[in-house]
Short mmCIF file of N, CA and C in Angstrom, two decimals:
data_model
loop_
_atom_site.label_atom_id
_atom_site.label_comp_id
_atom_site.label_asym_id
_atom_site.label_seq_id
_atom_site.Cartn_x
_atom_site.Cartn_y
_atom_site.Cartn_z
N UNK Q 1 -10.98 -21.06 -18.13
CA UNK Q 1 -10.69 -19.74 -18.66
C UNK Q 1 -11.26 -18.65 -17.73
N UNK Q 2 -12.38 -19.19 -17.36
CA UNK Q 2 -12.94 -18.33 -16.10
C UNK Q 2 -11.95 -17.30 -14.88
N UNK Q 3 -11.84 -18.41 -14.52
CA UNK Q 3 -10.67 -19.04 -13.58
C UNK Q 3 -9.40 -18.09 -13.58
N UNK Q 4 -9.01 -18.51 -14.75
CA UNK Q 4 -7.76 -17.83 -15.22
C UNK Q 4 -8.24 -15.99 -15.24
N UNK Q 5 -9.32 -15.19 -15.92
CA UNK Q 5 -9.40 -14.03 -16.03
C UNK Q 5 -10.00 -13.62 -14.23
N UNK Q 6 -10.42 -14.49 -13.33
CA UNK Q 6 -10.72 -13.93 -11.84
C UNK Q 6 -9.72 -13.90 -11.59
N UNK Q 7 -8.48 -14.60 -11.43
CA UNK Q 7 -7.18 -14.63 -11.13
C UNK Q 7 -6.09 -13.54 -11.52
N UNK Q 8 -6.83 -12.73 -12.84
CA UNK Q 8 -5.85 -11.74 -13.41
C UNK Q 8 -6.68 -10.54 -12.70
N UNK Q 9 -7.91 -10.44 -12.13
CA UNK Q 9 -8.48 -9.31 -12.02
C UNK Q 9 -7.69 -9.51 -10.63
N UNK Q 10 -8.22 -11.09 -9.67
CA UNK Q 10 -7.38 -10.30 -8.50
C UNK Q 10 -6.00 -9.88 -8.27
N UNK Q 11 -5.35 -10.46 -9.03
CA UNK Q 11 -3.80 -9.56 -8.83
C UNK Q 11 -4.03 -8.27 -8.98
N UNK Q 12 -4.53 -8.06 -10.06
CA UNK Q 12 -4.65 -6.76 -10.19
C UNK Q 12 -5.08 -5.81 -8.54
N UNK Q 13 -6.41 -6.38 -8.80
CA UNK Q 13 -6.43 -5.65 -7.28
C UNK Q 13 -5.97 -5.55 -6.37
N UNK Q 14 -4.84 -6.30 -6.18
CA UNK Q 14 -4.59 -6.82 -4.84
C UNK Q 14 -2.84 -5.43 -4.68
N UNK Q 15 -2.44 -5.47 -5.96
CA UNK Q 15 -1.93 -4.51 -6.49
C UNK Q 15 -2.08 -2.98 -6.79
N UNK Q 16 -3.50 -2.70 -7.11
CA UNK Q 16 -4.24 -1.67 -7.09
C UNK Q 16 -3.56 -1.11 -5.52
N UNK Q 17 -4.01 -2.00 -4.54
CA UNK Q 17 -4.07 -1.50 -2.96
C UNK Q 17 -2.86 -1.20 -2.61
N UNK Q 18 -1.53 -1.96 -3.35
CA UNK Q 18 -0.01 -1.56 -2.57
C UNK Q 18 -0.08 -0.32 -3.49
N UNK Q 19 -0.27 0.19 -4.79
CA UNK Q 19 -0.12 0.86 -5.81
C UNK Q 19 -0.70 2.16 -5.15
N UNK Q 20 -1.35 2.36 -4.76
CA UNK Q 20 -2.02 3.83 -3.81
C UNK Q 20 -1.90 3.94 -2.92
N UNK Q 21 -1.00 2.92 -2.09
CA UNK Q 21 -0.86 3.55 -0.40
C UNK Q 21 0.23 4.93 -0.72
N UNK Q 22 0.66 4.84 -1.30
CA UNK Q 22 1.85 6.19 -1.54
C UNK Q 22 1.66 7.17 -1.87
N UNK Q 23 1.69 8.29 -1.08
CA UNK Q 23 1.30 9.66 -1.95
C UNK Q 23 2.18 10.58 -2.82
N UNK Q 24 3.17 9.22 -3.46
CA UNK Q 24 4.43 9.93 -4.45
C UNK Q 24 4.02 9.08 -5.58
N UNK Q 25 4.61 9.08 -6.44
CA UNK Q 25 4.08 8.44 -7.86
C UNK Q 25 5.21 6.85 -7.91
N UNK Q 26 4.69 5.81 -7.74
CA UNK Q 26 4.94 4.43 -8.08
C UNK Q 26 5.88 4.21 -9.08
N UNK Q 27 6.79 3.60 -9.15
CA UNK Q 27 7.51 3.58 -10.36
C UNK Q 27 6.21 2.79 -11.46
N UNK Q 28 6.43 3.88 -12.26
CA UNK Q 28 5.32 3.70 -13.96
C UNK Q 28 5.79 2.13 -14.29
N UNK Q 29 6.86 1.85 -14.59
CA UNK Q 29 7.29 0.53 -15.32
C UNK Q 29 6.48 -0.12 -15.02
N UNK Q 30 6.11 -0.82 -13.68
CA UNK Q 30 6.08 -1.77 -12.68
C UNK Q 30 4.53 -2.03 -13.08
N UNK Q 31 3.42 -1.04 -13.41
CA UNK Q 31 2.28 -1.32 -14.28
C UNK Q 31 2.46 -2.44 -15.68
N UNK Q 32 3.58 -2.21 -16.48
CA UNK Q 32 3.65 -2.90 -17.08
C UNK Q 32 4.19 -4.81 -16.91
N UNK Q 33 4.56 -4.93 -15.60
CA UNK Q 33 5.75 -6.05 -15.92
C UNK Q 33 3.88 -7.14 -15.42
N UNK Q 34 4.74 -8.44 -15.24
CA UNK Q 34 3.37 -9.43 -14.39
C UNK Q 34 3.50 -9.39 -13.24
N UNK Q 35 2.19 -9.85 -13.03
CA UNK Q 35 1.86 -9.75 -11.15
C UNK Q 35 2.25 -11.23 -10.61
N UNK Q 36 2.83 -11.09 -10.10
CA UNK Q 36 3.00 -12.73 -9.48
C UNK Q 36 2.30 -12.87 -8.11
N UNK Q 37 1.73 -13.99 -7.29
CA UNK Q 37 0.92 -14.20 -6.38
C UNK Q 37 1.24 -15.47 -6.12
N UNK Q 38 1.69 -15.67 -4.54
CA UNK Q 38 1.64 -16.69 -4.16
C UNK Q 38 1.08 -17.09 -2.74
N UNK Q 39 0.54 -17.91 -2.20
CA UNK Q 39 -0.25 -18.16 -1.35
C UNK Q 39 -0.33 -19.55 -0.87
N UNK Q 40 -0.50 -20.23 0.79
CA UNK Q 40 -0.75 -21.63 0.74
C UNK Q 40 -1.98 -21.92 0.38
N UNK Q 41 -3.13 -21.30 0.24
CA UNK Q 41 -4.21 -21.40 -0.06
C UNK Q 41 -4.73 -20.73 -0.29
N UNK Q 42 -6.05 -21.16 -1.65
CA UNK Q 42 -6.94 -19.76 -2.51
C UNK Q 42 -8.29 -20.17 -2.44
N UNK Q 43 -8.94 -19.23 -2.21
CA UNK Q 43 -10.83 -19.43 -2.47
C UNK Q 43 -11.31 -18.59 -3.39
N UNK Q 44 -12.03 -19.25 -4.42
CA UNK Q 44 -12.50 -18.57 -5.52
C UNK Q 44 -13.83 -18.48 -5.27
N UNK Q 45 -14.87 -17.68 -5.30
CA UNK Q 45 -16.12 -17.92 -5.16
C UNK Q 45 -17.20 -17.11 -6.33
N UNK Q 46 -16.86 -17.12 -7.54
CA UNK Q 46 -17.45 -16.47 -8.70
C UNK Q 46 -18.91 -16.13 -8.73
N UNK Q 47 -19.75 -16.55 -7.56
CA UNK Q 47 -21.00 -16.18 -7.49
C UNK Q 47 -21.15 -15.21 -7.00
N UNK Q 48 -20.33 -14.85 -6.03
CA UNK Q 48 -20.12 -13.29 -5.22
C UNK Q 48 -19.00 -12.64 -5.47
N UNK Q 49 -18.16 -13.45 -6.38
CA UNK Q 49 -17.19 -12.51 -6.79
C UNK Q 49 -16.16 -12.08 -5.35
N UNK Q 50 -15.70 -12.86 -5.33
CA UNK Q 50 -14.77 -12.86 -3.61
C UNK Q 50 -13.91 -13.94 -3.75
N UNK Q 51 -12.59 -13.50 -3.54
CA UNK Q 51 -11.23 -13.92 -3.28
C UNK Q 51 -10.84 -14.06 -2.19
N UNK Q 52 -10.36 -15.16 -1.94
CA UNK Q 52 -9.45 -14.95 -0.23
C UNK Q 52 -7.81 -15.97 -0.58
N UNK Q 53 -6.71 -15.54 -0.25
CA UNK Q 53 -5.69 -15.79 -0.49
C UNK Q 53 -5.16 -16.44 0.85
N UNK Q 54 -4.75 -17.14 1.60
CA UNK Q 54 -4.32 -17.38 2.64
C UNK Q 54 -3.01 -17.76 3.23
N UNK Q 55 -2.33 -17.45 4.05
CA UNK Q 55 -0.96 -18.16 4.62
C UNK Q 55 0.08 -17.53 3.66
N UNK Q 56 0.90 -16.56 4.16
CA UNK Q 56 2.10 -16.34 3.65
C UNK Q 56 1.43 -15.72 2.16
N UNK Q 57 0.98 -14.66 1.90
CA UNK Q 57 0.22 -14.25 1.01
C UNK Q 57 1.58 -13.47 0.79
N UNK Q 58 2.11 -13.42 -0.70
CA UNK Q 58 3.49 -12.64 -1.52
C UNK Q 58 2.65 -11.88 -3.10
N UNK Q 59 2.55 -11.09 -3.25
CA UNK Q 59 2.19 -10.20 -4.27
C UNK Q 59 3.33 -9.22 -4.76
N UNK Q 60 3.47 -9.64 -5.94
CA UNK Q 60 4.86 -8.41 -6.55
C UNK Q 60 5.11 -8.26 -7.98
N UNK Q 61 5.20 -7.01 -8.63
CA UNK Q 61 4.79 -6.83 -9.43
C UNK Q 61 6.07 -5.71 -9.68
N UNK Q 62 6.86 -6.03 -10.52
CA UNK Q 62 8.23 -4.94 -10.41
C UNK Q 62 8.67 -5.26 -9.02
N UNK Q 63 8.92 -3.40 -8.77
CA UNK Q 63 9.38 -3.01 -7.53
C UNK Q 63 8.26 -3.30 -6.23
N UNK Q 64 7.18 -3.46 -6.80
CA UNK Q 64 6.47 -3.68 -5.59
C UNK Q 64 6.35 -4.77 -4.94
N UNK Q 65 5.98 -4.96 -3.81
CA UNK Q 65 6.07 -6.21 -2.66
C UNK Q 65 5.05 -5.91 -1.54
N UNK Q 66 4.08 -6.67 -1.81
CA UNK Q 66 3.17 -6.50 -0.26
C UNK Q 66 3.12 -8.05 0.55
N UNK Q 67 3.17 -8.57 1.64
CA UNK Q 67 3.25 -9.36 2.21
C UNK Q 67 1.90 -9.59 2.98
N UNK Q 68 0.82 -10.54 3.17
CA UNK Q 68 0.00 -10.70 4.49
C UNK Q 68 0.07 -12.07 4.27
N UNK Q 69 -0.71 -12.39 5.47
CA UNK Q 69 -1.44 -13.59 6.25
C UNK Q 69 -2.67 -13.98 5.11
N UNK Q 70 -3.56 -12.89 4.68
CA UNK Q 70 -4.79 -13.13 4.15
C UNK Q 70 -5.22 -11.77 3.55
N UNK Q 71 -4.92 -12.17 2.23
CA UNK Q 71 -5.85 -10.86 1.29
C UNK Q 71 -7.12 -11.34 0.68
N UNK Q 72 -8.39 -10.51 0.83
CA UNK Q 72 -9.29 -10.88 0.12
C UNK Q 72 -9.65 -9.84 -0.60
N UNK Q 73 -10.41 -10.50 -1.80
CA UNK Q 73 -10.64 -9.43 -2.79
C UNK Q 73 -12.20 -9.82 -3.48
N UNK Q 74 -12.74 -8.23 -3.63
CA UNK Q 74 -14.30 -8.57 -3.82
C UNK Q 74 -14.09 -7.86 -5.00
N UNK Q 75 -14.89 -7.91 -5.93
CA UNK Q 75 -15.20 -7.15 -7.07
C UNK Q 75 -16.65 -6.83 -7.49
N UNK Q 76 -16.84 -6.15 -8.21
CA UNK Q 76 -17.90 -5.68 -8.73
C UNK Q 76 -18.52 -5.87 -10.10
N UNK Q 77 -19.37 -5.28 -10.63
CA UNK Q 77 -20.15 -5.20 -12.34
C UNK Q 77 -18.75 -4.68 -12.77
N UNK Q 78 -18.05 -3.75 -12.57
CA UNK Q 78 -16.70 -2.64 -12.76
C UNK Q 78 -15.62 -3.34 -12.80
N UNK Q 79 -15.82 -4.19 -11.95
CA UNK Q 79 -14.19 -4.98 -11.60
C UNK Q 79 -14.27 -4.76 -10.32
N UNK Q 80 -13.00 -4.42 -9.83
CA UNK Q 80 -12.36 -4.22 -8.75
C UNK Q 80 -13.12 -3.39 -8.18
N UNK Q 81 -13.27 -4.04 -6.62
CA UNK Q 81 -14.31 -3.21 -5.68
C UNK Q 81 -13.62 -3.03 -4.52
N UNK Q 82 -13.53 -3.70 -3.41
CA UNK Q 82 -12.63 -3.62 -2.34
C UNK Q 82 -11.49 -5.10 -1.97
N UNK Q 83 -10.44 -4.64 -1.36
CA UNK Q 83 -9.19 -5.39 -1.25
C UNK Q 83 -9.18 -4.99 0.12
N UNK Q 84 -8.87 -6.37 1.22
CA UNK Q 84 -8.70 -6.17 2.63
C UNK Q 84 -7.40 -7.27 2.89
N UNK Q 85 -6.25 -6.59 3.22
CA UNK Q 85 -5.05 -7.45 3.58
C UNK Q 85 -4.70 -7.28 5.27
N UNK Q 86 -4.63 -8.85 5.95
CA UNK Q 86 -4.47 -8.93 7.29
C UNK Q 86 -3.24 -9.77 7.46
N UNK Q 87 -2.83 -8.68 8.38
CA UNK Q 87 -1.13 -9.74 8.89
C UNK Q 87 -0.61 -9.37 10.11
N UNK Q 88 0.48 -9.58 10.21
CA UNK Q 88 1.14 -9.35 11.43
C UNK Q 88 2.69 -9.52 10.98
N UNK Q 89 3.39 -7.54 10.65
CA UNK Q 89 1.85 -6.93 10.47
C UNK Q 89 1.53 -7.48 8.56
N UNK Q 90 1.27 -6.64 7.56
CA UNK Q 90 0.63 -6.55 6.15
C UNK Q 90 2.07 -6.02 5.93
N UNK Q 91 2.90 -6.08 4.98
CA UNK Q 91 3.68 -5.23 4.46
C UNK Q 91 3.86 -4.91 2.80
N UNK Q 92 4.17 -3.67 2.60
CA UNK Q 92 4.66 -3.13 1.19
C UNK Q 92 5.85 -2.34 1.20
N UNK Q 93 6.06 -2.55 -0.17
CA UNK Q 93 7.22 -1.35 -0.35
C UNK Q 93 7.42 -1.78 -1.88
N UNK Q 94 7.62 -0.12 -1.89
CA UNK Q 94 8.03 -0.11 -3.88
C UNK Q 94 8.89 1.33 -3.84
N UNK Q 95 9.29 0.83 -4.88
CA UNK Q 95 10.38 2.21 -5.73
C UNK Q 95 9.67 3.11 -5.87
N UNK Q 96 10.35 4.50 -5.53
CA UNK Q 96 9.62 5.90 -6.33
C UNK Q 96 9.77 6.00 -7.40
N UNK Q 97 9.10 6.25 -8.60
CA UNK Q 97 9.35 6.52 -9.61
C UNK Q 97 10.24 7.97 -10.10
N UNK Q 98 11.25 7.83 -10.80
CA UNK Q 98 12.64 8.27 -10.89
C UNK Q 98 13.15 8.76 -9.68
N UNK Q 99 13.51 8.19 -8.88
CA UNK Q 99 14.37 8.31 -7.35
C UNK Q 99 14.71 7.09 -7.23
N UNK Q 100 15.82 6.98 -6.79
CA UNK Q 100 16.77 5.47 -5.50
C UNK Q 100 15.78 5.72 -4.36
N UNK Q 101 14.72 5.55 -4.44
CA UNK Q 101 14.58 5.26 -3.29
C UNK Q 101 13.13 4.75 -2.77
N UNK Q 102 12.46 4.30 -1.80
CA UNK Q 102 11.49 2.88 -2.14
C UNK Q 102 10.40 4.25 -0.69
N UNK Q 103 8.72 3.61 -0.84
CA UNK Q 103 7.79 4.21 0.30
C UNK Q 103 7.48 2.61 0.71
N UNK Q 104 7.75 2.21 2.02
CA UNK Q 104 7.29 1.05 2.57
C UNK Q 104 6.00 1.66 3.36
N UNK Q 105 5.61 0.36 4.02
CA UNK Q 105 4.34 0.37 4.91
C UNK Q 105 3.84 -0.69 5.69
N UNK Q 106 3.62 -0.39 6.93
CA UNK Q 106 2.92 -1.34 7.37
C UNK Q 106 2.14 -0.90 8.39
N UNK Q 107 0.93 -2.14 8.71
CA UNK Q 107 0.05 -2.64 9.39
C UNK Q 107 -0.73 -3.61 9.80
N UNK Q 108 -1.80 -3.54 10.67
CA UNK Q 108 -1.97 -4.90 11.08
C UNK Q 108 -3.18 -5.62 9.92
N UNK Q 109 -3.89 -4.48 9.25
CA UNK Q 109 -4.61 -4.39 8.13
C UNK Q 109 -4.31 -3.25 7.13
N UNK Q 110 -4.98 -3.69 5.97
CA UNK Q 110 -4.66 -2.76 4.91
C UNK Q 110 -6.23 -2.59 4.04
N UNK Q 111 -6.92 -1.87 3.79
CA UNK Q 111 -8.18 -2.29 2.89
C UNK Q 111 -8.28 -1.20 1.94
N UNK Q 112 -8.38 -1.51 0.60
CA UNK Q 112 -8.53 -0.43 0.05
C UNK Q 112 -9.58 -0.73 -0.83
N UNK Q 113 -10.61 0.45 -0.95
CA UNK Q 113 -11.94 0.79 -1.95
C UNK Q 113 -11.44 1.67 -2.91
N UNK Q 114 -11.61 1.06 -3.81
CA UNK Q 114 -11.98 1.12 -5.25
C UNK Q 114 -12.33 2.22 -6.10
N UNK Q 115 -13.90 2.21 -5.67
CA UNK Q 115 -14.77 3.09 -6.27
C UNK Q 115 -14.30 4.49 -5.57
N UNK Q 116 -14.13 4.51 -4.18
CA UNK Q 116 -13.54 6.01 -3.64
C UNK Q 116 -12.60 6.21 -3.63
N UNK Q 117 -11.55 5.15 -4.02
CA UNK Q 117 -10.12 5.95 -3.61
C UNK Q 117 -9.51 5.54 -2.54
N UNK Q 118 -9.98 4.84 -2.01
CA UNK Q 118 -9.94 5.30 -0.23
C UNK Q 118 -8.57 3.82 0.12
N UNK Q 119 -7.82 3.99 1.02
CA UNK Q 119 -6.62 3.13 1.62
C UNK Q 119 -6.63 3.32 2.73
N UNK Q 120 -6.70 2.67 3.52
CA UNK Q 120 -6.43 2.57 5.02
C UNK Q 120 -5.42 1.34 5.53
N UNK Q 121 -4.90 1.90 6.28
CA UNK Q 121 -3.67 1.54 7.05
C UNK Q 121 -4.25 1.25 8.30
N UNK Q 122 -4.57 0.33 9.27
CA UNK Q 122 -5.33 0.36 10.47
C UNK Q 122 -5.02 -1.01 11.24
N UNK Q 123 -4.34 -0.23 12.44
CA UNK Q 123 -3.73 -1.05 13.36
C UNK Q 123 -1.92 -0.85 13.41
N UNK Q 124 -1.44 0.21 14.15
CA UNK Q 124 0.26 0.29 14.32
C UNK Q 124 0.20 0.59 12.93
N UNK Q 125 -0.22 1.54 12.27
CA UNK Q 125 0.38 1.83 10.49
C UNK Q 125 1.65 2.70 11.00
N UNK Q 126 2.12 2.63 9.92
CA UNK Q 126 3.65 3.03 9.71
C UNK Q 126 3.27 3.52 8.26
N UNK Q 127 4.37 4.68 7.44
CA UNK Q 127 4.49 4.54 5.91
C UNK Q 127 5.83 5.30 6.56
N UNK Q 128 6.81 5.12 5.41
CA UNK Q 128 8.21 5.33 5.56
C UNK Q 128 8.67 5.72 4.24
N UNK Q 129 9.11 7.00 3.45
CA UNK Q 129 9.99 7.47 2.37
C UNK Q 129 11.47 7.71 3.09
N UNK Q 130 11.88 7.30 2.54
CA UNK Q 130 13.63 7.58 2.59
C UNK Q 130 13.60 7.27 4.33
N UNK Q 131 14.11 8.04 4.60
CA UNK Q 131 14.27 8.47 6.19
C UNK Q 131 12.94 9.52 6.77
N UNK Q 132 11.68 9.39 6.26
CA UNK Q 132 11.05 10.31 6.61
C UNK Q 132 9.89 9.20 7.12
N UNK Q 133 9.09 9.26 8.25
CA UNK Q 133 8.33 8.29 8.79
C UNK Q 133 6.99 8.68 9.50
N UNK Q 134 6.25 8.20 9.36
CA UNK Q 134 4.46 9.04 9.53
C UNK Q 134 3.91 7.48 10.19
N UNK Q 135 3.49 7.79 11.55
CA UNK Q 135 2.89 6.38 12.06
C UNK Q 135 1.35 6.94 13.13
N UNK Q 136 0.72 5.99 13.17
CA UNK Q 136 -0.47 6.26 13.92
C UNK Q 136 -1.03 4.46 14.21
N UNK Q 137 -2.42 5.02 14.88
CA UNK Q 137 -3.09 3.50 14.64
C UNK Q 137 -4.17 3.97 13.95
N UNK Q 138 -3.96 4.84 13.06
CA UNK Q 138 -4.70 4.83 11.62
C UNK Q 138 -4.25 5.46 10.39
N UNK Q 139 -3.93 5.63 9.24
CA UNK Q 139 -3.24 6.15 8.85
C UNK Q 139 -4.48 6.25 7.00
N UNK Q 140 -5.66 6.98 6.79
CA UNK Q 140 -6.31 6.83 5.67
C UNK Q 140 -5.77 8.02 4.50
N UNK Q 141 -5.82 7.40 3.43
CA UNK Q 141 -4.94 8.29 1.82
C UNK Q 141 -6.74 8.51 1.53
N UNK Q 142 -6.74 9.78 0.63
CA UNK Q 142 -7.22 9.31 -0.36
C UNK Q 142 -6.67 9.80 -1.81
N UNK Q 143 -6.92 8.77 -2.84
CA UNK Q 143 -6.09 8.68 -3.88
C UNK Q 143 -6.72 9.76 -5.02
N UNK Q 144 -8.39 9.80 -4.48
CA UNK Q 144 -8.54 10.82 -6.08
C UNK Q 144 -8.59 12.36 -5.48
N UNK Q 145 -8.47 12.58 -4.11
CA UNK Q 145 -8.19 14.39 -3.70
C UNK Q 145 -6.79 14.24 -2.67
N UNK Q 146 -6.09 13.52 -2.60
CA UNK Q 146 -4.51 13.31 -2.47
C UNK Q 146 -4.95 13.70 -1.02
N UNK Q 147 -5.66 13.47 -0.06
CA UNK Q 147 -5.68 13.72 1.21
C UNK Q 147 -5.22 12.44 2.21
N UNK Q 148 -4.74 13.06 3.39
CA UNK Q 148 -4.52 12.10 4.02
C UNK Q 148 -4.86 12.75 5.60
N UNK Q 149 -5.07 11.83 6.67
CA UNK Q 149 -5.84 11.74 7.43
C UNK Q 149 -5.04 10.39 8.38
N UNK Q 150 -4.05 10.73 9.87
CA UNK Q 150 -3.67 9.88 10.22
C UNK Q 150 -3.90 10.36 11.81
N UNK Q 151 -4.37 9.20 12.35
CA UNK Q 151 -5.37 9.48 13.75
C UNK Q 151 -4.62 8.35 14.94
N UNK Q 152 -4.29 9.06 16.16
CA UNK Q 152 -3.12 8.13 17.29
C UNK Q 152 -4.86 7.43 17.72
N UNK Q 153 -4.34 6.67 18.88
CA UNK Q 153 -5.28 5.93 20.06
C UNK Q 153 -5.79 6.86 20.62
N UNK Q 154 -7.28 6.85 20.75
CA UNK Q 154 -8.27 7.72 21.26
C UNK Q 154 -8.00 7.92 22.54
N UNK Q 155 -7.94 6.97 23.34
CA UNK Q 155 -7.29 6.76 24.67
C UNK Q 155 -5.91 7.24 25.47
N UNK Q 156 -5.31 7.36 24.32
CA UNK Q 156 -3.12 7.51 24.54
C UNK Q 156 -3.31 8.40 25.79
N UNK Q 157 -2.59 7.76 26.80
CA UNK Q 157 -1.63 8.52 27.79
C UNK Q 157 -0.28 8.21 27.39
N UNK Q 158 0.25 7.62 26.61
CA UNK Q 158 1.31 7.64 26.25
C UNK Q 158 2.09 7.92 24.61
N UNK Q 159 3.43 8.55 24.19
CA UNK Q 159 3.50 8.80 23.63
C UNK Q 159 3.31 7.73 22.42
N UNK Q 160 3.73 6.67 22.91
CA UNK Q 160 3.31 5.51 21.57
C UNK Q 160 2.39 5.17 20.97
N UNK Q 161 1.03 6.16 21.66
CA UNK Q 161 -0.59 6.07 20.99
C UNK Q 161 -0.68 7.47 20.42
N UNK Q 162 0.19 8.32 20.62
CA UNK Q 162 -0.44 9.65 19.52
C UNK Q 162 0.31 9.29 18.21
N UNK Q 163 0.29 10.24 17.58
CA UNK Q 163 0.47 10.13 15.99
C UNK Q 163 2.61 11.07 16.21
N UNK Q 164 3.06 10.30 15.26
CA UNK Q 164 4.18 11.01 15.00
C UNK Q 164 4.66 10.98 14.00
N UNK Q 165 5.30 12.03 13.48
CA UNK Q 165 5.90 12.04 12.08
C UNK Q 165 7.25 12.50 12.44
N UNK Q 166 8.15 12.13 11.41
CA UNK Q 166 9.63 12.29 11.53
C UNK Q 166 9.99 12.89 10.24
N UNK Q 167 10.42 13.80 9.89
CA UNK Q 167 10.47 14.60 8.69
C UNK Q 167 12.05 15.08 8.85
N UNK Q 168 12.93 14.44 8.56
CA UNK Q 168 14.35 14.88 8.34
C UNK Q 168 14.95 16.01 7.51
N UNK Q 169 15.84 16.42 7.55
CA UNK Q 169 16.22 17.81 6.39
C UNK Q 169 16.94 16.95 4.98
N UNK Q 170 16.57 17.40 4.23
CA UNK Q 170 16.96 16.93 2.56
C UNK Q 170 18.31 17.35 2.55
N UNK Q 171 19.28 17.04 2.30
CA UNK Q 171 20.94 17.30 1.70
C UNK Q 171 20.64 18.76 0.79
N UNK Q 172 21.51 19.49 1.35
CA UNK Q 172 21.73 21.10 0.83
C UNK Q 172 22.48 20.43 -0.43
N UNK Q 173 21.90 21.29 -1.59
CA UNK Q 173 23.34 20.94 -2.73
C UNK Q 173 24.33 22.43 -2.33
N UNK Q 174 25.21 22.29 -2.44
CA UNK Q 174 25.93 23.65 -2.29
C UNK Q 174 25.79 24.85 -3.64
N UNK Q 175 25.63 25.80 -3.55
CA UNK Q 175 25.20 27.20 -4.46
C UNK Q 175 26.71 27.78 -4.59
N UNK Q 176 26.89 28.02 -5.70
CA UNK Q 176 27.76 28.15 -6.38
C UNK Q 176 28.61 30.03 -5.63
N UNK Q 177 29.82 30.31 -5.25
CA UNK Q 177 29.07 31.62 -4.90
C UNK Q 177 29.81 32.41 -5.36
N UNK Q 178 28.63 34.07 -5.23
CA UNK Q 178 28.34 34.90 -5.92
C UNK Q 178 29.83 35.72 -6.04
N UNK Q 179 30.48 36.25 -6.80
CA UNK Q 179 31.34 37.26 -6.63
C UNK Q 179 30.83 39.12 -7.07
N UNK Q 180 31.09 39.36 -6.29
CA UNK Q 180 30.49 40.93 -6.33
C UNK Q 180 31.51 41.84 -7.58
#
């Protein structure tokens, strides 16, 4: 039974972390449905409270979908403390809530804390809405003052180490027009 409630906390968390990389609102449903988790291999370690998921790590819950190599998950007296997902690269993506349309992400890591809020994207991050695209080799949210903070290669002589964003124009609806 143990077993079974560490297993519900780490989905949870592991979920928590795709659930706040987005700075648009998650489709609501997707809180409600189950978390499914699959993995070639799991380490439970209830004395320290530490998870490690390994090989082909699949987490999805609704619309959401995060993909790594290896998520681990630590918890606390509180629960949920920090979540660190490594891949090549880590991926997510979920539905906006009321929109067609999904915020993916990736990197070569993903870790997100708990207690602050805090998500990081680190290593080639990417996040992607619609056609609109924000990449760096760092890319940090935070979830409880909605800030974000995305930093190129300290080093870059080239354009593929600074930071770029791609911000497309939204579809004009047409305005009805005026007769004088």
């Amino acid at each position: 039974m143990i077993a079974m409630q560490t297993l519900k906390t780490v989905f949870y968390a592991v979920l928590c972390a795709a659930l706040l990389a987005p700075p648009v609102h998650a489709e609501k449903a997707d809180r409600d449905k189950p978390v499914n988790l699959e993995a070639d291999a799991v380490t439970l370690d209830d004395i320290r409270k530490i998870s490690v998921y390994e090989g082909n790590v699949v987490v999805s819950q609704g619309t959401m979908m995060l993909h790594a190599d290896r998520v681990q998950v630590t918890q606390n007296a509180g629960g949920l403390d920090k979540v660190i997902a490594t891949g090549r690269p880590v991926t997510f993506r979920q539905k906006v809530d009321g929109r067609d349309e999904f915020i993916e992400g990736f990197a070569k890591r993903i870790e997100y804390d708990s207690g602050k809020g805090q998500l990081e994207l680190i290593g080639e991050a990417q996040l992607m809405r619609g056609s609109d695209e924000l990449r760096g080799a760092q890319i940090s949210y935070n979830a409880n003052t909605e800030f974000y903070k995305v930093v190129g290669q300290a080093d870059a002589t080239t354009p593929a180490g600074r930071v770029r964003a791609v911000i497309r124009p939204k579809p004009r609806t047409e305005q009805p027009a005026t007769q004088p």
